[in-house]
Amino acid sequence: MEKTIAVIHGDGIGPEIVEQAIAVLRCTAQRFGHSFTFIPAEMGGCAIDKYGVNLPQQSLDTCLAADAVLLGAVGGPKWDGVEKTNRPEKALLKLRSALGLYANLRPAQLFGQLSDASPLRREIVANGIDFLVVRELIGGIYFGEHQTDEIDGEPVATDVMRYAQNEIERIARTAFEAARKRRHLVTSVDKSNVLDCSRLWRQTVQSIAAEYPDVELRHMLVDNCAMQIVRDPAQFDVILTENMFGDILSDEASMITGSIGIIPSASLGAGSRGMYEPIHGSAPDIAGQDKANPIGTILSAAMMLRYSFDLAKEADAIEAAVSKVLNAGYRTADIAGDHTTVIGCAEMGQRIAREI
Ligand code: NAD
């Protein structure tokens, strides 16, 4: 298979972690007989320094022409004073919207070797944590009208939550397709006892489920889901939910797995092209010190293979390699705990690549 990957190194630790993910992808391509071409695209603070804008047109064109986008992270205190619409992080929103990425996929997976890093009780963690939050990304209350009026001398704020049926249908299909690549169970999360948007959500998801008879569908209210994630996370395979609920639940889900340095994410649209990035930011406090954990970015590359290129075996190989290196006792500082074998970003990447 031949694929072109646009690579946004970004700012802070971005360049260090992305280089390790590229090294792992190169080894994977070699082992499985594929050809990946990596095309750099500048975005974020580094692009502001060089071109004066956070997302230069040529970078956008590179991403639009690629089969997938791999991103490190953007931003940092150096650009705090930049005009609001040109902030490094704003480039992310521009890029997501230009690529039409309406689905955010964030796995909550606890590597057994890191179970001490979870804040949950040992007996809960022992049942395993391995689920995927599929969050609608460009609709709902974050994208409805926001306004503050003065009524009878008092400020009154209004935020509108709106969903069209087609927006729910497409994200539901993303969740069912993802479940087909996993354990064939979707839990759709809403607040249908209160909200009209949620009632439409539930009806629509139910009707899309008919297209996927091999996938089981359950419904759950969002407040209950927030409890169940910490009470019994093993019950979940794919959690499907709208934008704001997904924002909150996916952070809760990341927290129970320990370090933010190891969690990947994917943003997908209608076609197969997606954007893949770790959930953390540019970590300016440790940038350039070879201390960053590259695993979140490496696992994002594995998601790219699974979701954009349909290369499940290759994605499995990357995940297995990460697991083997952790099994062998190697840790970056953020997940070290009491471990003595603390290694740097580059060595972690090299060890994972070598396993492949
Ligand atoms: P952060 O995620 O960058 O860092 C939070 C803490 O976690 C820091 O102590 C950092 O050292 C640590 N950390 C993060 N990633 C790590 C890794 N891979 N390995 C080891 N430790 C890691 O969050 P922040 O400090 O709030 O944000 C820093 C900058 O990143 C800000 O400018 C913010 O806007 C930006 N940001 C960018 C993205 C993105 O590009 N998608 C996401 C979030 C924040």
mmCIF file of C-alpha atoms and ligand atoms in Angstrom:
data_model
loop_
_atom_site.group_PDB
_atom_site.id
_atom_site.type_symbol
_atom_site.label_atom_id
_atom_site.label_comp_id
_atom_site.label_asym_id
_atom_site.label_seq_id
_atom_site.Cartn_x
_atom_site.Cartn_y
_atom_site.Cartn_z
ATOM 1 C CA MET A 1 0.000 0.000 0.000
ATOM 2 C CA GLU A 2 1.257 3.510 -0.847
ATOM 3 C CA LYS A 3 0.135 6.410 1.336
ATOM 4 C CA THR A 4 1.069 10.046 1.791
ATOM 5 C CA ILE A 5 1.072 11.394 5.328
ATOM 6 C CA ALA A 6 1.149 15.123 6.083
ATOM 7 C CA VAL A 7 3.242 15.665 9.203
ATOM 8 C CA ILE A 8 2.758 18.636 11.506
ATOM 9 C CA HIS A 9 5.554 18.607 14.048
ATOM 10 C CA GLY A 10 4.271 21.756 15.752
ATOM 11 C CA ASP A 11 5.748 23.368 18.856
ATOM 12 C CA GLY A 12 7.263 22.407 22.214
ATOM 13 C CA ILE A 13 7.727 18.640 22.450
ATOM 14 C CA GLY A 14 5.891 18.213 19.107
ATOM 15 C CA PRO A 15 9.010 17.683 16.945
ATOM 16 C CA GLU A 16 10.537 15.158 19.402
ATOM 17 C CA ILE A 17 7.471 12.930 19.712
ATOM 18 C CA VAL A 18 6.513 13.101 16.036
ATOM 19 C CA GLU A 19 10.003 11.979 14.964
ATOM 20 C CA GLN A 20 9.584 8.834 17.072
ATOM 21 C CA ALA A 21 6.168 8.109 15.561
ATOM 22 C CA ILE A 22 7.637 8.487 12.064
ATOM 23 C CA ALA A 23 10.448 6.065 12.944
ATOM 24 C CA VAL A 24 7.869 3.525 14.130
ATOM 25 C CA LEU A 25 5.770 4.000 10.977
ATOM 26 C CA ARG A 26 8.853 3.522 8.779
ATOM 27 C CA CYS A 27 9.637 0.205 10.494
ATOM 28 C CA THR A 28 6.010 -0.886 10.188
ATOM 29 C CA ALA A 29 6.012 -0.046 6.460
ATOM 30 C CA GLN A 30 9.217 -2.020 6.004
ATOM 31 C CA ARG A 31 7.979 -5.075 7.885
ATOM 32 C CA PHE A 32 4.602 -5.241 6.118
ATOM 33 C CA GLY A 33 5.701 -4.117 2.645
ATOM 34 C CA HIS A 34 4.062 -0.674 2.466
ATOM 35 C CA SER A 35 5.360 2.691 1.319
ATOM 36 C CA PHE A 36 4.597 5.769 3.404
ATOM 37 C CA THR A 37 5.708 9.209 2.200
ATOM 38 C CA PHE A 38 5.944 11.877 4.894
ATOM 39 C CA ILE A 39 5.383 15.496 3.844
ATOM 40 C CA PRO A 40 6.059 18.167 6.485
ATOM 41 C CA ALA A 41 3.522 20.953 7.005
ATOM 42 C CA GLU A 42 4.172 23.888 9.334
ATOM 43 C CA MET A 43 1.433 24.973 11.704
ATOM 44 C CA GLY A 44 1.125 26.713 15.054
ATOM 45 C CA GLY A 45 3.699 28.902 16.755
ATOM 46 C CA CYS A 46 6.539 27.893 14.433
ATOM 47 C CA ALA A 47 4.434 28.963 11.432
ATOM 48 C CA ILE A 48 3.612 32.287 13.105
ATOM 49 C CA ASP A 49 7.353 32.919 13.611
ATOM 50 C CA LYS A 50 8.167 32.080 10.003
ATOM 51 C CA TYR A 51 5.150 33.266 8.006
ATOM 52 C CA GLY A 52 3.143 35.432 10.429
ATOM 53 C CA VAL A 53 0.123 33.071 10.271
ATOM 54 C CA ASN A 54 -0.805 29.990 12.311
ATOM 55 C CA LEU A 55 -1.897 27.910 9.311
ATOM 56 C CA PRO A 56 -0.211 28.910 6.046
ATOM 57 C CA GLN A 57 -2.097 28.034 2.846
ATOM 58 C CA GLN A 58 0.649 25.654 1.692
ATOM 59 C CA SER A 59 0.321 23.659 4.922
ATOM 60 C CA LEU A 60 -3.429 23.427 4.491
ATOM 61 C CA ASP A 61 -2.956 22.316 0.871
ATOM 62 C CA THR A 62 -0.461 19.635 1.986
ATOM 63 C CA CYS A 63 -2.981 18.281 4.506
ATOM 64 C CA LEU A 64 -5.853 18.375 2.008
ATOM 65 C CA ALA A 65 -3.769 16.444 -0.537
ATOM 66 C CA ALA A 66 -2.574 13.798 1.961
ATOM 67 C CA ASP A 67 -4.195 10.481 2.904
ATOM 68 C CA ALA A 68 -3.870 11.328 6.604
ATOM 69 C CA VAL A 69 -2.418 13.959 8.925
ATOM 70 C CA LEU A 70 -0.120 13.218 11.861
ATOM 71 C CA LEU A 71 0.187 16.014 14.406
ATOM 72 C CA GLY A 72 2.381 16.537 17.473
ATOM 73 C CA ALA A 73 1.054 19.545 19.370
ATOM 74 C CA VAL A 74 0.960 23.312 18.933
ATOM 75 C CA GLY A 75 1.170 26.354 21.185
ATOM 76 C CA GLY A 76 3.204 27.636 24.073
ATOM 77 C CA PRO A 77 3.690 30.733 26.241
ATOM 78 C CA LYS A 78 5.829 32.399 23.548
ATOM 79 C CA TRP A 79 2.661 33.046 21.508
ATOM 80 C CA ASP A 80 0.333 34.016 24.370
ATOM 81 C CA GLY A 81 0.281 37.636 23.173
ATOM 82 C CA VAL A 82 -0.647 36.824 19.565
ATOM 83 C CA GLU A 83 -3.975 38.194 18.310
ATOM 84 C CA LYS A 84 -6.826 35.782 19.281
ATOM 85 C CA THR A 85 -7.722 34.426 15.817
ATOM 86 C CA ASN A 86 -4.047 33.810 14.973
ATOM 87 C CA ARG A 87 -3.215 31.874 18.164
ATOM 88 C CA PRO A 88 -1.441 28.555 17.471
ATOM 89 C CA GLU A 89 -4.316 26.490 18.924
ATOM 90 C CA LYS A 90 -6.824 28.247 16.614
ATOM 91 C CA ALA A 91 -5.018 26.645 13.666
ATOM 92 C CA LEU A 92 -6.244 23.269 14.917
ATOM 93 C CA LEU A 93 -9.889 24.341 14.711
ATOM 94 C CA LYS A 94 -9.306 25.801 11.223
ATOM 95 C CA LEU A 95 -7.666 22.582 10.058
ATOM 96 C CA ARG A 96 -10.366 20.316 11.543
ATOM 97 C CA SER A 97 -13.058 22.341 9.889
ATOM 98 C CA ALA A 98 -11.208 22.534 6.514
ATOM 99 C CA LEU A 99 -10.817 18.748 6.581
ATOM 100 C CA GLY A 100 -14.492 18.299 7.597
ATOM 101 C CA LEU A 101 -13.559 16.249 10.664
ATOM 102 C CA TYR A 102 -16.779 15.735 12.615
ATOM 103 C CA ALA A 103 -15.840 12.693 14.700
ATOM 104 C CA ASN A 104 -13.323 12.508 17.500
ATOM 105 C CA LEU A 105 -12.198 9.067 18.609
ATOM 106 C CA ARG A 106 -10.390 8.766 21.891
ATOM 107 C CA PRO A 107 -9.514 5.365 23.319
ATOM 108 C CA ALA A 108 -9.360 4.795 27.039
ATOM 109 C CA GLN A 109 -7.034 1.868 27.335
ATOM 110 C CA LEU A 110 -5.063 0.897 30.364
ATOM 111 C CA PHE A 111 -1.892 -1.018 29.709
ATOM 112 C CA GLY A 112 -1.784 -3.686 32.421
ATOM 113 C CA GLN A 113 1.813 -2.696 33.212
ATOM 114 C CA LEU A 114 0.627 0.821 34.118
ATOM 115 C CA SER A 115 -2.306 -0.195 36.320
ATOM 116 C CA ASP A 116 -0.710 1.533 39.311
ATOM 117 C CA ALA A 117 -1.057 4.828 37.453
ATOM 118 C CA SER A 118 -4.871 4.559 37.448
ATOM 119 C CA PRO A 119 -6.645 6.378 40.278
ATOM 120 C CA LEU A 120 -9.287 3.598 40.317
ATOM 121 C CA ARG A 121 -9.244 0.792 42.860
ATOM 122 C CA ARG A 122 -7.188 -2.243 41.942
ATOM 123 C CA GLU A 123 -10.178 -4.623 41.762
ATOM 124 C CA ILE A 124 -11.927 -2.335 39.252
ATOM 125 C CA VAL A 125 -8.808 -1.965 37.111
ATOM 126 C CA ALA A 126 -8.300 -5.742 37.219
ATOM 127 C CA ASN A 127 -11.363 -6.182 34.970
ATOM 128 C CA GLY A 128 -9.588 -4.178 32.278
ATOM 129 C CA ILE A 129 -10.182 -0.734 30.776
ATOM 130 C CA ASP A 130 -10.422 -0.743 27.003
ATOM 131 C CA PHE A 131 -13.094 1.417 25.431
ATOM 132 C CA LEU A 132 -13.381 4.113 22.800
ATOM 133 C CA VAL A 133 -15.213 7.421 23.122
ATOM 134 C CA VAL A 134 -16.685 8.580 19.795
ATOM 135 C CA ARG A 135 -17.549 12.248 20.207
ATOM 136 C CA GLU A 136 -19.417 14.467 17.731
ATOM 137 C CA LEU A 137 -17.013 17.314 17.124
ATOM 138 C CA ILE A 138 -18.562 20.149 15.124
ATOM 139 C CA GLY A 139 -22.202 20.432 16.269
ATOM 140 C CA GLY A 140 -24.278 20.834 19.416
ATOM 141 C CA ILE A 141 -24.068 23.541 22.045
ATOM 142 C CA TYR A 142 -20.463 24.526 21.275
ATOM 143 C CA PHE A 143 -21.524 25.558 17.775
ATOM 144 C CA GLY A 144 -25.014 27.006 18.513
ATOM 145 C CA GLU A 145 -25.636 30.716 19.133
ATOM 146 C CA HIS A 146 -24.080 32.156 22.270
ATOM 147 C CA GLN A 147 -25.286 35.451 23.644
ATOM 148 C CA THR A 148 -25.616 37.467 26.798
ATOM 149 C CA ASP A 149 -28.472 39.987 27.081
ATOM 150 C CA GLU A 150 -29.514 42.296 29.803
ATOM 151 C CA ILE A 151 -33.057 41.577 30.964
ATOM 152 C CA ASP A 152 -34.616 43.676 33.752
ATOM 153 C CA GLY A 153 -31.169 45.019 34.602
ATOM 154 C CA GLU A 154 -29.658 41.535 34.985
ATOM 155 C CA PRO A 155 -27.299 39.749 32.569
ATOM 156 C CA VAL A 156 -28.879 36.598 31.098
ATOM 157 C CA ALA A 157 -26.770 34.192 29.039
ATOM 158 C CA THR A 158 -28.094 31.790 26.394
ATOM 159 C CA ASP A 159 -26.288 28.968 24.556
ATOM 160 C CA VAL A 160 -28.214 27.029 21.951
ATOM 161 C CA MET A 161 -27.849 23.277 21.523
ATOM 162 C CA ARG A 162 -28.913 22.181 18.047
ATOM 163 C CA TYR A 163 -28.520 18.926 16.141
ATOM 164 C CA ALA A 164 -29.797 18.060 12.683
ATOM 165 C CA GLN A 165 -30.672 14.431 12.058
ATOM 166 C CA ASN A 166 -27.971 14.028 9.403
ATOM 167 C CA GLU A 167 -25.284 15.161 11.882
ATOM 168 C CA ILE A 168 -26.392 12.423 14.272
ATOM 169 C CA GLU A 169 -26.622 9.809 11.524
ATOM 170 C CA ARG A 170 -23.055 10.313 10.315
ATOM 171 C CA ILE A 171 -21.475 10.192 13.787
ATOM 172 C CA ALA A 172 -23.600 7.142 14.665
ATOM 173 C CA ARG A 173 -22.245 5.356 11.579
ATOM 174 C CA THR A 174 -18.695 6.247 12.665
ATOM 175 C CA ALA A 175 -19.369 4.629 16.049
ATOM 176 C CA PHE A 176 -20.946 1.478 14.597
ATOM 177 C CA GLU A 177 -18.091 1.106 12.088
ATOM 178 C CA ALA A 178 -15.572 1.502 14.927
ATOM 179 C CA ALA A 179 -17.445 -1.102 16.989
ATOM 180 C CA ARG A 180 -17.154 -3.527 14.071
ATOM 181 C CA LYS A 181 -13.374 -3.228 14.412
ATOM 182 C CA ARG A 182 -13.636 -3.871 18.160
ATOM 183 C CA ARG A 183 -16.050 -5.869 20.363
ATOM 184 C CA HIS A 184 -19.314 -5.010 18.546
ATOM 185 C CA LEU A 185 -21.035 -3.022 21.318
ATOM 186 C CA VAL A 186 -22.131 0.650 21.148
ATOM 187 C CA THR A 187 -23.385 2.522 24.220
ATOM 188 C CA SER A 188 -25.112 5.698 23.046
ATOM 189 C CA VAL A 189 -25.077 8.387 25.727
ATOM 190 C CA ASP A 190 -27.649 11.180 25.921
ATOM 191 C CA LYS A 191 -29.962 13.093 28.253
ATOM 192 C CA SER A 192 -33.203 12.056 26.580
ATOM 193 C CA ASN A 193 -35.218 12.407 29.793
ATOM 194 C CA VAL A 194 -34.732 16.200 29.506
ATOM 195 C CA LEU A 195 -33.441 17.383 26.119
ATOM 196 C CA ASP A 196 -35.141 17.353 22.713
ATOM 197 C CA CYS A 197 -31.722 17.111 21.060
ATOM 198 C CA SER A 198 -31.161 13.920 23.038
ATOM 199 C CA ARG A 199 -34.548 12.471 22.096
ATOM 200 C CA LEU A 200 -33.725 13.026 18.424
ATOM 201 C CA TRP A 201 -30.264 11.585 19.125
ATOM 202 C CA ARG A 202 -31.697 8.379 20.634
ATOM 203 C CA GLN A 203 -34.301 7.835 17.874
ATOM 204 C CA THR A 204 -31.723 8.456 15.150
ATOM 205 C CA VAL A 205 -29.061 6.199 16.647
ATOM 206 C CA GLN A 206 -31.703 3.501 17.093
ATOM 207 C CA SER A 207 -32.644 3.709 13.408
ATOM 208 C CA ILE A 208 -28.990 3.602 12.236
ATOM 209 C CA ALA A 209 -28.489 0.507 14.417
ATOM 210 C CA ALA A 210 -30.716 -1.410 11.994
ATOM 211 C CA GLU A 211 -27.893 -1.122 9.414
ATOM 212 C CA TYR A 212 -25.548 -2.886 11.839
ATOM 213 C CA PRO A 213 -27.328 -6.040 13.065
ATOM 214 C CA ASP A 214 -23.967 -7.485 14.155
ATOM 215 C CA VAL A 215 -23.436 -4.619 16.659
ATOM 216 C CA GLU A 216 -25.331 -4.467 19.959
ATOM 217 C CA LEU A 217 -26.734 -1.032 20.903
ATOM 218 C CA ARG A 218 -27.393 0.136 24.454
ATOM 219 C CA HIS A 219 -28.600 3.562 25.587
ATOM 220 C CA MET A 220 -27.426 5.306 28.749
ATOM 221 C CA LEU A 221 -28.128 8.698 30.322
ATOM 222 C CA VAL A 222 -25.046 10.886 30.567
ATOM 223 C CA ASP A 223 -25.124 11.296 34.363
ATOM 224 C CA ASN A 224 -25.274 7.527 34.789
ATOM 225 C CA CYS A 225 -22.454 7.106 32.238
ATOM 226 C CA ALA A 226 -20.199 9.461 34.206
ATOM 227 C CA MET A 227 -20.721 7.167 37.223
ATOM 228 C CA GLN A 228 -20.358 3.907 35.304
ATOM 229 C CA ILE A 229 -16.995 4.954 33.829
ATOM 230 C CA VAL A 230 -15.485 4.952 37.303
ATOM 231 C CA ARG A 231 -17.666 2.147 38.752
ATOM 232 C CA ASP A 232 -17.316 -0.478 36.019
ATOM 233 C CA PRO A 233 -15.367 0.720 32.952
ATOM 234 C CA ALA A 234 -15.043 -2.853 31.649
ATOM 235 C CA GLN A 235 -18.718 -2.776 30.537
ATOM 236 C CA PHE A 236 -17.937 -0.358 27.685
ATOM 237 C CA ASP A 237 -16.655 -0.987 24.174
ATOM 238 C CA VAL A 238 -17.663 2.110 22.145
ATOM 239 C CA ILE A 239 -19.309 5.122 23.818
ATOM 240 C CA LEU A 240 -21.119 7.314 21.280
ATOM 241 C CA THR A 241 -22.083 10.813 22.345
ATOM 242 C CA GLU A 242 -22.605 14.446 21.364
ATOM 243 C CA ASN A 243 -20.036 17.225 21.526
ATOM 244 C CA MET A 244 -20.259 18.601 25.073
ATOM 245 C CA PHE A 245 -21.012 15.283 26.804
ATOM 246 C CA GLY A 246 -18.110 13.763 24.837
ATOM 247 C CA ASP A 247 -15.769 16.559 25.843
ATOM 248 C CA ILE A 248 -16.419 15.841 29.508
ATOM 249 C CA LEU A 249 -16.634 12.041 29.364
ATOM 250 C CA SER A 250 -13.469 11.671 27.248
ATOM 251 C CA ASP A 251 -11.445 13.644 29.807
ATOM 252 C CA GLU A 252 -12.867 11.485 32.583
ATOM 253 C CA ALA A 253 -11.975 8.411 30.532
ATOM 254 C CA SER A 254 -8.370 9.569 29.961
ATOM 255 C CA MET A 255 -7.921 10.260 33.635
ATOM 256 C CA ILE A 256 -8.702 6.699 34.696
ATOM 257 C CA THR A 257 -5.939 5.338 32.462
ATOM 258 C CA GLY A 258 -3.130 7.288 34.115
ATOM 259 C CA SER A 259 -0.718 9.519 32.176
ATOM 260 C CA ILE A 260 -1.874 11.869 29.438
ATOM 261 C CA GLY A 261 1.401 11.115 27.652
ATOM 262 C CA ILE A 262 0.161 7.765 26.375
ATOM 263 C CA ILE A 263 -3.312 8.557 25.042
ATOM 264 C CA PRO A 264 -3.865 8.885 21.296
ATOM 265 C CA SER A 265 -6.771 10.349 19.351
ATOM 266 C CA ALA A 266 -8.225 10.404 15.873
ATOM 267 C CA SER A 267 -10.452 12.965 14.190
ATOM 268 C CA LEU A 268 -12.386 11.622 11.213
ATOM 269 C CA GLY A 269 -14.692 12.974 8.518
ATOM 270 C CA ALA A 270 -16.713 11.501 5.686
ATOM 271 C CA GLY A 271 -13.845 9.958 3.712
ATOM 272 C CA SER A 272 -10.986 7.886 5.001
ATOM 273 C CA ARG A 273 -8.688 10.873 5.636
ATOM 274 C CA GLY A 274 -8.255 11.666 9.298
ATOM 275 C CA MET A 275 -6.063 13.619 11.657
ATOM 276 C CA TYR A 276 -4.165 11.772 14.382
ATOM 277 C CA GLU A 277 -2.623 13.338 17.463
ATOM 278 C CA PRO A 278 -1.896 12.632 21.118
ATOM 279 C CA ILE A 279 -4.385 14.225 23.520
ATOM 280 C CA HIS A 280 -1.768 16.245 25.378
ATOM 281 C CA GLY A 281 -0.418 19.682 24.505
ATOM 282 C CA SER A 282 3.051 20.922 23.595
ATOM 283 C CA ALA A 283 4.419 20.550 27.170
ATOM 284 C CA PRO A 284 6.727 23.596 26.969
ATOM 285 C CA ASP A 285 8.053 22.789 30.455
ATOM 286 C CA ILE A 286 9.921 19.728 29.145
ATOM 287 C CA ALA A 287 10.460 20.683 25.489
ATOM 288 C CA GLY A 288 13.907 19.958 24.040
ATOM 289 C CA GLN A 289 14.994 17.871 27.046
ATOM 290 C CA ASP A 290 14.341 14.383 25.626
ATOM 291 C CA LYS A 291 11.876 13.770 28.484
ATOM 292 C CA ALA A 292 8.592 13.624 26.583
ATOM 293 C CA ASN A 293 6.641 10.401 26.330
ATOM 294 C CA PRO A 294 6.193 9.586 22.616
ATOM 295 C CA ILE A 295 3.713 6.730 23.215
ATOM 296 C CA GLY A 296 0.557 8.867 22.738
ATOM 297 C CA THR A 297 1.838 9.938 19.313
ATOM 298 C CA ILE A 298 3.000 6.441 18.389
ATOM 299 C CA LEU A 299 -0.421 5.014 19.316
ATOM 300 C CA SER A 300 -2.023 7.823 17.278
ATOM 301 C CA ALA A 301 -0.001 6.536 14.311
ATOM 302 C CA ALA A 302 -1.422 3.059 15.032
ATOM 303 C CA MET A 303 -4.938 4.546 14.945
ATOM 304 C CA MET A 304 -4.082 6.108 11.575
ATOM 305 C CA LEU A 305 -3.249 2.681 10.197
ATOM 306 C CA ARG A 306 -6.419 1.171 11.648
ATOM 307 C CA TYR A 307 -8.965 3.858 10.771
ATOM 308 C CA SER A 308 -7.645 5.667 7.671
ATOM 309 C CA PHE A 309 -5.718 2.862 5.944
ATOM 310 C CA ASP A 310 -7.640 -0.187 7.218
ATOM 311 C CA LEU A 311 -4.371 -1.863 8.238
ATOM 312 C CA ALA A 312 -5.498 -3.665 11.399
ATOM 313 C CA LYS A 313 -2.585 -6.139 11.573
ATOM 314 C CA GLU A 314 -0.064 -3.319 11.325
ATOM 315 C CA ALA A 315 -1.864 -1.280 14.010
ATOM 316 C CA ASP A 316 -1.912 -4.352 16.251
ATOM 317 C CA ALA A 317 1.839 -4.735 15.711
ATOM 318 C CA ILE A 318 2.514 -1.186 16.926
ATOM 319 C CA GLU A 319 0.292 -1.634 19.984
ATOM 320 C CA ALA A 320 1.968 -4.955 20.781
ATOM 321 C CA ALA A 321 5.411 -3.339 20.445
ATOM 322 C CA VAL A 322 4.443 -0.610 22.944
ATOM 323 C CA SER A 323 3.191 -3.270 25.317
ATOM 324 C CA LYS A 324 6.404 -5.290 25.006
ATOM 325 C CA VAL A 325 8.619 -2.308 25.780
ATOM 326 C CA LEU A 326 6.483 -1.484 28.830
ATOM 327 C CA ASN A 327 6.595 -5.165 29.860
ATOM 328 C CA ALA A 328 10.365 -5.035 29.691
ATOM 329 C CA GLY A 329 10.181 -2.311 32.348
ATOM 330 C CA TYR A 330 11.128 0.756 30.289
ATOM 331 C CA ARG A 331 9.374 4.000 31.246
ATOM 332 C CA THR A 332 9.630 7.673 30.416
ATOM 333 C CA ALA A 333 9.690 9.926 33.480
ATOM 334 C CA ASP A 334 5.942 10.755 33.419
ATOM 335 C CA ILE A 335 4.939 7.086 33.881
ATOM 336 C CA ALA A 336 7.976 5.952 35.846
ATOM 337 C CA GLY A 337 6.413 5.623 39.300
ATOM 338 C CA ASP A 338 8.932 3.593 41.321
ATOM 339 C CA HIS A 339 10.639 2.202 38.218
ATOM 340 C CA THR A 340 14.331 2.707 37.906
ATOM 341 C CA THR A 341 14.644 2.088 34.148
ATOM 342 C CA VAL A 342 13.757 5.622 33.103
ATOM 343 C CA ILE A 343 14.559 6.369 29.477
ATOM 344 C CA GLY A 344 14.207 9.395 27.240
ATOM 345 C CA CYS A 345 11.848 10.147 24.377
ATOM 346 C CA ALA A 346 14.242 9.027 21.630
ATOM 347 C CA GLU A 347 15.158 5.759 23.324
ATOM 348 C CA MET A 348 11.503 4.917 23.976
ATOM 349 C CA GLY A 349 10.754 5.481 20.269
ATOM 350 C CA GLN A 350 13.767 3.433 19.175
ATOM 351 C CA ARG A 351 12.876 0.526 21.457
ATOM 352 C CA ILE A 352 9.290 0.417 20.139
ATOM 353 C CA ALA A 353 10.519 0.645 16.524
ATOM 354 C CA ARG A 354 13.012 -2.160 17.176
ATOM 355 C CA GLU A 355 10.235 -4.437 18.507
ATOM 356 C CA ILE A 356 8.421 -3.999 15.189
HETATM 357 P P1 NAD B 1 0.189 19.948 28.257
HETATM 358 O O1 NAD B 1 -0.608 18.742 27.907
HETATM 359 O O2 NAD B 1 1.107 20.449 27.212
HETATM 360 O O3 NAD B 1 1.044 19.659 29.576
HETATM 361 C C1 NAD B 1 0.444 19.350 30.837
HETATM 362 C C2 NAD B 1 1.473 18.589 31.690
HETATM 363 O O4 NAD B 1 1.635 17.276 31.194
HETATM 364 C C3 NAD B 1 2.860 19.223 31.674
HETATM 365 O O5 NAD B 1 3.447 19.072 32.948
HETATM 366 C C4 NAD B 1 3.624 18.404 30.662
HETATM 367 O O6 NAD B 1 5.014 18.344 30.903
HETATM 368 C C5 NAD B 1 2.975 17.032 30.813
HETATM 369 N N1 NAD B 1 2.975 16.303 29.528
HETATM 370 C C6 NAD B 1 2.192 16.552 28.468
HETATM 371 N N2 NAD B 1 2.491 15.722 27.478
HETATM 372 C C7 NAD B 1 3.489 14.932 27.911
HETATM 373 C C8 NAD B 1 4.234 13.886 27.333
HETATM 374 N N3 NAD B 1 4.018 13.450 26.086
HETATM 375 N N4 NAD B 1 5.194 13.303 28.054
HETATM 376 C C9 NAD B 1 5.438 13.697 29.329
HETATM 377 N N5 NAD B 1 4.761 14.692 29.928
HETATM 378 C C10 NAD B 1 3.795 15.295 29.225
HETATM 379 O O7 NAD B 1 -0.862 21.076 28.673
HETATM 380 P P2 NAD B 1 -0.615 22.630 28.958
HETATM 381 O O8 NAD B 1 0.651 22.812 29.704
HETATM 382 O O9 NAD B 1 -1.886 23.095 29.508
HETATM 383 O O10 NAD B 1 -0.461 23.290 27.520
HETATM 384 C C11 NAD B 1 0.775 23.655 26.921
HETATM 385 C C12 NAD B 1 0.494 24.240 25.554
HETATM 386 O O11 NAD B 1 -0.088 23.250 24.694
HETATM 387 C C13 NAD B 1 -0.511 25.406 25.583
HETATM 388 O O12 NAD B 1 -0.073 26.390 24.692
HETATM 389 C C14 NAD B 1 -1.798 24.770 25.109
HETATM 390 O O13 NAD B 1 -2.661 25.681 24.513
HETATM 391 C C15 NAD B 1 -1.270 23.781 24.104
HETATM 392 N N6 NAD B 1 -2.172 22.647 23.814
HETATM 393 C C16 NAD B 1 -2.127 22.155 22.553
HETATM 394 C C17 NAD B 1 -2.907 21.065 22.229
HETATM 395 C C18 NAD B 1 -2.810 20.511 20.837
HETATM 396 O O14 NAD B 1 -1.932 20.899 20.099
HETATM 397 N N7 NAD B 1 -3.692 19.600 20.455
HETATM 398 C C19 NAD B 1 -3.694 20.445 23.197
HETATM 399 C C20 NAD B 1 -3.691 20.952 24.503
HETATM 400 C C21 NAD B 1 -2.906 22.062 24.804
#
